[in-house]
mmCIF file of C-alpha atoms in Angstrom:
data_model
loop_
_atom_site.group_PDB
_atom_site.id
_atom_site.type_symbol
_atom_site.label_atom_id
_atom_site.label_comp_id
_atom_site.label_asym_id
_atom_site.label_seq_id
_atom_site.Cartn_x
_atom_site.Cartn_y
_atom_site.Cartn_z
ATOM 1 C CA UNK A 1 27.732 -25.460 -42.416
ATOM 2 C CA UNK A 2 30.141 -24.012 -40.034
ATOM 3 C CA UNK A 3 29.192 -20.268 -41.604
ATOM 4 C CA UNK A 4 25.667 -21.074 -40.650
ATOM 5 C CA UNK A 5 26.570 -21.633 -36.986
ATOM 6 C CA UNK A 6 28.904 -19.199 -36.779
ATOM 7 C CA UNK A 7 25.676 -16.878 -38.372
ATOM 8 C CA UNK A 8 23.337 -18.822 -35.503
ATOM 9 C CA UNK A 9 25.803 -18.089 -32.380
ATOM 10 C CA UNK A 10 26.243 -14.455 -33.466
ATOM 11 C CA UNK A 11 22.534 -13.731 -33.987
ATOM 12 C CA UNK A 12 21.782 -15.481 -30.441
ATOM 13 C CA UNK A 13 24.313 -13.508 -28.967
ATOM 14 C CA UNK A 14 23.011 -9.846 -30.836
ATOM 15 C CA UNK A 15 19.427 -10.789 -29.394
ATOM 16 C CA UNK A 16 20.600 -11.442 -26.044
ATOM 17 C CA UNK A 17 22.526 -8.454 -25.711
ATOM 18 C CA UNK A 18 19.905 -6.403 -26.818
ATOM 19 C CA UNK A 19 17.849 -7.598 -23.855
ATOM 20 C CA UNK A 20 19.728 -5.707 -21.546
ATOM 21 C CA UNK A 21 17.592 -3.090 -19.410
ATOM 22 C CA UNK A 22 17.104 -0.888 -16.074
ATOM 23 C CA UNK A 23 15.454 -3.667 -14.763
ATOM 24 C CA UNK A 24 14.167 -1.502 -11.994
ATOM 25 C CA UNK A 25 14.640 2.081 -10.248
ATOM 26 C CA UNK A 26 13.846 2.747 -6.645
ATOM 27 C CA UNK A 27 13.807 6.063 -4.958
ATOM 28 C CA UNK A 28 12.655 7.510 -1.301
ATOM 29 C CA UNK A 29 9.591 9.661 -0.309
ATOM 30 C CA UNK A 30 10.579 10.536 3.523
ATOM 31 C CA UNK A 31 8.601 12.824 5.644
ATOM 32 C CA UNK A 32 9.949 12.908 8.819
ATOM 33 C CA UNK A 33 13.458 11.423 11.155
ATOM 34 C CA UNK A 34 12.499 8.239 12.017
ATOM 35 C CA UNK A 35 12.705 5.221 9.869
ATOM 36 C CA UNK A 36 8.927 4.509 9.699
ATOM 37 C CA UNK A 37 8.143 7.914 7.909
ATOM 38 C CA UNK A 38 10.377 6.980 4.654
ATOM 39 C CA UNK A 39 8.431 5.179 1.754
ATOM 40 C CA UNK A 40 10.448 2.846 -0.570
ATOM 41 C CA UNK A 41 9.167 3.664 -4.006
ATOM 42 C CA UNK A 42 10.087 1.060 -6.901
ATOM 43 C CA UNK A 43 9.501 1.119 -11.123
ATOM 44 C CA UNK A 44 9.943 -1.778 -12.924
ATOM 45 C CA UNK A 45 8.460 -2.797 -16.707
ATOM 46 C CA UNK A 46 10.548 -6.389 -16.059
ATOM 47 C CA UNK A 47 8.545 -7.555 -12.864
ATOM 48 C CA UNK A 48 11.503 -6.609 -10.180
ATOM 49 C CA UNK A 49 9.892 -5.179 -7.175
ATOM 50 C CA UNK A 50 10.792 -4.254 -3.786
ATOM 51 C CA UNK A 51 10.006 -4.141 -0.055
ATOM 52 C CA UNK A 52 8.135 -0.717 0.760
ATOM 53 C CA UNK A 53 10.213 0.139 3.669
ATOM 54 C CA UNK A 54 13.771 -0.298 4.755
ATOM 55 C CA UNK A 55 14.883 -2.956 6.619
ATOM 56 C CA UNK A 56 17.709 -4.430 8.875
ATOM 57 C CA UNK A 57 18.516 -0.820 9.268
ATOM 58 C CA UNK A 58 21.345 0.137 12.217
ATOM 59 C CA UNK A 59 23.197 3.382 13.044
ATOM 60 C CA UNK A 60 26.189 4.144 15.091
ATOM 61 C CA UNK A 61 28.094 7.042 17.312
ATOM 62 C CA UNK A 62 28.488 10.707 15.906
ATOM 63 C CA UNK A 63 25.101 12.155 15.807
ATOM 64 C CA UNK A 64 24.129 15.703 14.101
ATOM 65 C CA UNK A 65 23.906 18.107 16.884
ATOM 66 C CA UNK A 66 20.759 19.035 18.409
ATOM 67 C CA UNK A 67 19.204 16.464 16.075
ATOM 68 C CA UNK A 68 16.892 13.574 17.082
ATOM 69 C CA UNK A 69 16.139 10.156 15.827
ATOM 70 C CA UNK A 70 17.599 7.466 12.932
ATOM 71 C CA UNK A 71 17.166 10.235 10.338
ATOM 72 C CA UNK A 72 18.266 13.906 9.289
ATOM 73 C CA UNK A 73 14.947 15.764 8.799
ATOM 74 C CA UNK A 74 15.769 18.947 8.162
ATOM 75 C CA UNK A 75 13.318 20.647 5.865
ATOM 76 C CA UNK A 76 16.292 21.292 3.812
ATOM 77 C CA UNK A 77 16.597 17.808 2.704
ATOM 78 C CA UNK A 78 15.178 16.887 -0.189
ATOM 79 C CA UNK A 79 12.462 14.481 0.673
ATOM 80 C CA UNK A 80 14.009 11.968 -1.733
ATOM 81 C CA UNK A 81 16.981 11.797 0.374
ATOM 82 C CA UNK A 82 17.717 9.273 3.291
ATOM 83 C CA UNK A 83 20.444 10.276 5.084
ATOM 84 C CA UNK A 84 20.876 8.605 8.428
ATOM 85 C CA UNK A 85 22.075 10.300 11.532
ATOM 86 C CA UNK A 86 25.470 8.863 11.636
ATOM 87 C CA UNK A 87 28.517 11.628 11.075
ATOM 88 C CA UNK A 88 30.408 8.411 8.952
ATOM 89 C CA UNK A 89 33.203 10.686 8.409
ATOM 90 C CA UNK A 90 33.749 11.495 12.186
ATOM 91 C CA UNK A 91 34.135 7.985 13.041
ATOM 92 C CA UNK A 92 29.963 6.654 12.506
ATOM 93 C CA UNK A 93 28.435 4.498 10.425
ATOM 94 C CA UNK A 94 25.334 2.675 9.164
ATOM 95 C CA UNK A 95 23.732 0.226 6.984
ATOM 96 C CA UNK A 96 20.378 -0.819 5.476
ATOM 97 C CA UNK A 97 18.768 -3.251 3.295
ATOM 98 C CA UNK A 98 16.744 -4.180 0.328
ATOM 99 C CA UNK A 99 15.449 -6.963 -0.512
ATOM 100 C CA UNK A 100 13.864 -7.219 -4.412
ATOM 101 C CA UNK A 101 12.070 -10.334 -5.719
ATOM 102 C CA UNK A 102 11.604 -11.288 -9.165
ATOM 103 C CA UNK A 103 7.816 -11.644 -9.928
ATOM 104 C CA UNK A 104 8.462 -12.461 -13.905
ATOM 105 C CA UNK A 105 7.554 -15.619 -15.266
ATOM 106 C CA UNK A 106 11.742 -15.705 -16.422
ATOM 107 C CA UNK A 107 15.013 -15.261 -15.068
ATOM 108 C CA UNK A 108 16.797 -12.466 -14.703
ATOM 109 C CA UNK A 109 20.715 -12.261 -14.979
ATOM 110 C CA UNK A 110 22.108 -8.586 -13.168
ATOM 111 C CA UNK A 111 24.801 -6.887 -14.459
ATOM 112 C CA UNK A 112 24.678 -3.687 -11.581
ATOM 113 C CA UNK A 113 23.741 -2.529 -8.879
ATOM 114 C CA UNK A 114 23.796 1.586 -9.214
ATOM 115 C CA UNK A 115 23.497 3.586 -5.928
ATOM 116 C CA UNK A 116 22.690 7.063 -6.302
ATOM 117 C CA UNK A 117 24.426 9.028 -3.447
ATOM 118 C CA UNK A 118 25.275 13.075 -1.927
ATOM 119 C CA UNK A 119 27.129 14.437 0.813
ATOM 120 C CA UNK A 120 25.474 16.564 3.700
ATOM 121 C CA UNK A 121 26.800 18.498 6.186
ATOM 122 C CA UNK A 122 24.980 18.169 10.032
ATOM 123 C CA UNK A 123 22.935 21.091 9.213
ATOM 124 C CA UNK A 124 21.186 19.578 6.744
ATOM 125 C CA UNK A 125 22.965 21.287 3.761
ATOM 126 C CA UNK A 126 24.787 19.413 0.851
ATOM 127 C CA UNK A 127 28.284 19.571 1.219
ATOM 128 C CA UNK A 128 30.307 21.835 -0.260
ATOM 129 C CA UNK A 129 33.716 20.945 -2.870
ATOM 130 C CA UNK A 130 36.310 21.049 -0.674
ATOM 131 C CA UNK A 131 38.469 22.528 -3.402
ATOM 132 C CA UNK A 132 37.911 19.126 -4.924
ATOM 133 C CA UNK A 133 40.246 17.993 -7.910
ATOM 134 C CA UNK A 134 38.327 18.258 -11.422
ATOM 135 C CA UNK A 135 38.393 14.634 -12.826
ATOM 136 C CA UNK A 136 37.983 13.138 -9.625
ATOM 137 C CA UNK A 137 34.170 13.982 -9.115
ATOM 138 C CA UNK A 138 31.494 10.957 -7.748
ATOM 139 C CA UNK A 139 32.950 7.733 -6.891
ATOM 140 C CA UNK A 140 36.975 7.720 -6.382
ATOM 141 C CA UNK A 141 39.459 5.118 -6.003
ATOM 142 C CA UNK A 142 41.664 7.848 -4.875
ATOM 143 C CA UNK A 143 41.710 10.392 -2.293
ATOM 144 C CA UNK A 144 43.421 13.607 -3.635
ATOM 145 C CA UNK A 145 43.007 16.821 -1.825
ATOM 146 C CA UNK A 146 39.856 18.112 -1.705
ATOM 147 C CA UNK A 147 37.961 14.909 -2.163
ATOM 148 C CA UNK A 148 35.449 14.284 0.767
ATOM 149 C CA UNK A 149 35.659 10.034 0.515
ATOM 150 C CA UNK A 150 33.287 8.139 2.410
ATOM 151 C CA UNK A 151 33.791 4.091 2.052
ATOM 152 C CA UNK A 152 30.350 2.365 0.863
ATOM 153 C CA UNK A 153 30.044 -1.550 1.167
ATOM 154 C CA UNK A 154 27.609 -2.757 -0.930
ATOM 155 C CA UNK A 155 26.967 -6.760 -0.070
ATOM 156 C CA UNK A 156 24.830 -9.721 -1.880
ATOM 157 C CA UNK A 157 23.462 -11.840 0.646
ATOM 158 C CA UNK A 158 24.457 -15.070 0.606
ATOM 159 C CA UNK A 159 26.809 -13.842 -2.008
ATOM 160 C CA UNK A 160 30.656 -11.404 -2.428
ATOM 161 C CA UNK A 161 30.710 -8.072 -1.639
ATOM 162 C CA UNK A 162 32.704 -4.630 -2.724
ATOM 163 C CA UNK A 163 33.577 -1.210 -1.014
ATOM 164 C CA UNK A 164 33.434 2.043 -3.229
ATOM 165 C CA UNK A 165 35.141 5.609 -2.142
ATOM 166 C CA UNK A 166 32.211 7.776 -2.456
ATOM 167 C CA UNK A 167 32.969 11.568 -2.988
ATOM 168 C CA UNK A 168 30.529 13.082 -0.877
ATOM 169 C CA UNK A 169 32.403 16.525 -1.926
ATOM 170 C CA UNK A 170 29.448 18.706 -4.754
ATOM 171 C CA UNK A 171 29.644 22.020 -6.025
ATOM 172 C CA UNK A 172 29.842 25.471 -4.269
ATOM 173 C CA UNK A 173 31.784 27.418 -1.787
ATOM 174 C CA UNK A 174 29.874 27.335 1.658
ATOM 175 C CA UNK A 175 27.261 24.880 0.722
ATOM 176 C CA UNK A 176 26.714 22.205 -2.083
ATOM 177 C CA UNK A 177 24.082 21.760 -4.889
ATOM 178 C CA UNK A 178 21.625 18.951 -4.491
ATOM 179 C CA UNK A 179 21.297 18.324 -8.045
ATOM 180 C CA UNK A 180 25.019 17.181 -7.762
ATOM 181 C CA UNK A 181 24.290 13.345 -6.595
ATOM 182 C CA UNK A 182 27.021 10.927 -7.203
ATOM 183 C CA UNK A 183 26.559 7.562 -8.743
ATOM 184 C CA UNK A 184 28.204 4.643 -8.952
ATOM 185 C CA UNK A 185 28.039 1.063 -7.253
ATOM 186 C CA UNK A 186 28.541 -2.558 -7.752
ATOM 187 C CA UNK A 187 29.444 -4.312 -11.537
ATOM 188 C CA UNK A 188 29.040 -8.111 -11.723
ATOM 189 C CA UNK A 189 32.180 -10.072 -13.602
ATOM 190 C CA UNK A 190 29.532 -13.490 -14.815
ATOM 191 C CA UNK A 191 26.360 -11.919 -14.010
ATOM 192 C CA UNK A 192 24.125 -12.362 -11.147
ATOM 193 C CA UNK A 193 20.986 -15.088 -12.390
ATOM 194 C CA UNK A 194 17.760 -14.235 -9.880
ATOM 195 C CA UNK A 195 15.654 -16.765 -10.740
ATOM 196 C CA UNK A 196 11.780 -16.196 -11.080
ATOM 197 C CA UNK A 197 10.065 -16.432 -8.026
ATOM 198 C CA UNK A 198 13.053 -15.505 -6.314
ATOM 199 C CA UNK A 199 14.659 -12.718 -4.030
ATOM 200 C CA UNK A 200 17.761 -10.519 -3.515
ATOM 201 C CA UNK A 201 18.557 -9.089 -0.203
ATOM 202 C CA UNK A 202 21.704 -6.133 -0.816
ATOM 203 C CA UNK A 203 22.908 -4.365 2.192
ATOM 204 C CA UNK A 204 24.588 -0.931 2.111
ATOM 205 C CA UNK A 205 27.179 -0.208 4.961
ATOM 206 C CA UNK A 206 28.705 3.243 5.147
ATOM 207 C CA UNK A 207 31.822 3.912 6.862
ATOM 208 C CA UNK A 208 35.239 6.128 7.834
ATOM 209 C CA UNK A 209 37.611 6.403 4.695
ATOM 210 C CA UNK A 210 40.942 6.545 6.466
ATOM 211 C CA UNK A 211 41.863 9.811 4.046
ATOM 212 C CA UNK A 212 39.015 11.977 5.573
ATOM 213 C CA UNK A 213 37.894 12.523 8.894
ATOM 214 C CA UNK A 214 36.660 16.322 9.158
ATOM 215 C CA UNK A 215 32.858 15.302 9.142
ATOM 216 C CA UNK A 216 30.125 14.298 6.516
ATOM 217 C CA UNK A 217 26.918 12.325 6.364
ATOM 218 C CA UNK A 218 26.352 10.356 3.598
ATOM 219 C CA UNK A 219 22.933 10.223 1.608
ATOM 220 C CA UNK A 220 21.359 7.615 -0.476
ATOM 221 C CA UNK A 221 18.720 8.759 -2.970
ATOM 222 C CA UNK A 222 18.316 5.956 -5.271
ATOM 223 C CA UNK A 223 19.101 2.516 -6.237
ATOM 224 C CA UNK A 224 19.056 0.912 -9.737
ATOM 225 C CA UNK A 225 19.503 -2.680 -11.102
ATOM 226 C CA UNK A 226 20.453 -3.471 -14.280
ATOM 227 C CA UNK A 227 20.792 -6.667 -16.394
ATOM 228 C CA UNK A 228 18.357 -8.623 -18.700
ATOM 229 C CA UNK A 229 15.311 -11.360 -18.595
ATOM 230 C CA UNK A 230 17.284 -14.759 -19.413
ATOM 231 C CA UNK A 231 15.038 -15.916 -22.650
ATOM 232 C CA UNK A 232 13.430 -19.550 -21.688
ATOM 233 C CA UNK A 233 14.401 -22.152 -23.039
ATOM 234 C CA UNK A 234 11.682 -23.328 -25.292
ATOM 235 C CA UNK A 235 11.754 -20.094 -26.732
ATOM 236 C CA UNK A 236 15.283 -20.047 -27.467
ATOM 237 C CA UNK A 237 15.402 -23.154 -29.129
ATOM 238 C CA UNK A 238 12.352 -21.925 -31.069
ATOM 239 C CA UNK A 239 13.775 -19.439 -32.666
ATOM 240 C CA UNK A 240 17.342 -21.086 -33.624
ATOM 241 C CA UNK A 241 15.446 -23.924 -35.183
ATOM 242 C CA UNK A 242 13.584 -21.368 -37.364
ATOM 243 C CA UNK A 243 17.047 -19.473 -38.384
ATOM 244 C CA UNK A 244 18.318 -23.287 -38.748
ATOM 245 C CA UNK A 245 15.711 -23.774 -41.337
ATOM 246 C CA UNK A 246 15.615 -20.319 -43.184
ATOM 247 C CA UNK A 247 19.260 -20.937 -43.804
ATOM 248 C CA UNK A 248 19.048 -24.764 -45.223
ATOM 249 C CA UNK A 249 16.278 -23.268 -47.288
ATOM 250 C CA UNK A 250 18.265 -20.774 -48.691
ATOM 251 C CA UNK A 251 21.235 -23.340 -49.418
ATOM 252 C CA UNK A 252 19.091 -25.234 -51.084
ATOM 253 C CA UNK A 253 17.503 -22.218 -53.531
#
């Protein structure tokens, strides 16, 4: 008897783990500087959608020079990229929000929260290494020379938060490469259960690192959640009773 529950626990366990998913991926369309011209864009084969716009968003001090309005819009952004006008490293800073509601008929537990994220100079070109330390590439804990750190806050409403040191530092001498985004973001000890029905609010605050202060902008091109649809109940206990009774049976033969 106890082999057949220890048999029942692990196959409960093996088909909950294999649940686990991208339970969605958002990314940006913008088309212009101000807030109102960038489109929130979200995928999701679980049922975890998202606002279409940004929200609760707030700048402050050290503008781009010459430039106008919430957002960088050079035409040398890529379009996918929201940086705001905020020089974070020269003393500015920002934040925005997100709010995601789960649609599906069952709960979701989250495991991550993955922000996608690249350096960019005023004049609207990524940033360049630095000299940057190999090894020490996308999100640091420390700030060796060369780095380019930028703190991120990443917050749960109604919930804990945690502050990354974001590398805005990519690849090249004078300017970066855009295809050099960063990621990295926010892991969850127990889990995170959004129930169905329900909605998540995250807010992003970008900031000074006290290691770097020579300039940078900080840009966010994409957001992913990860985790798995909590099985209900009734099907749960479903489908132990039928192991239950496939393995009496085969005591019995």
């Amino acid at each position: 008897m106890k082999k057949t529950l220890f048999l029942l626990s692990s196959l409960a366990l093996a088909a909950a783990s294999a649940q686990a998913a991208v339970l969605c991926t958002t990314t940006f369309n913008r088309t212009g500087n101000s807030l109102d011209t960038v489109t929130v864009n979200t995928q999701s084969e679980y049922g975890l959608t998202s606002s279409t716009s940004i929200s609760n968003f707030n700048k402050g001090g050290s503008p781009a020079g010459g430039q106008n309005g919430d957002l960088l819009g050079q035409s040398s952004i890529p379009v996918s990229v929201v940086t705001p006008n905020s020089n974070v490293a020269s003393g500015g800073s920002w934040s925005m929000s997100f709010t995601f509601t789960n649609t599906a008929s069952q709960d979701m537990q989250i495991s991550s929260i993955d922000l996608t994220m690249i350096g960019v100079t005023g004049g609207g070109v990524a940033q360049n290494t630095g000299n940057g330390v190999a090894g020490q590439e996308g999100w640091v804990g420390g700030t060796a020379t060369g780095n380019k750190p930028v703190n991120l806050n990443l917050s749960i409403e109604g919930g804990d938060s945690q502050t990354l040191a974001f590398n805005a530092a990519t690849d090249g001498s004078a300017s970066g490469n855009w295809n050099m985004t960063k990621t990295g973001g926010y892991d969850f000890l127990n889990g995170l259960i959004l129930k169905a029905g329900e909605s998540l609010t995250i807010t992003i605050n970008a900031s000074q690192h006290e290691a770097y202060k020579n300039g940078c902008f900080a840009g966010l091109s994409g957001i992913q959640i990860n985790g798995e649809l909590v099985p209900e109940p009734a099907t749960a206990s479903l489908g132990l009773l039928g192991l239950a009774a496939l393995m009496v049976r085969r005591r019995r033969a």
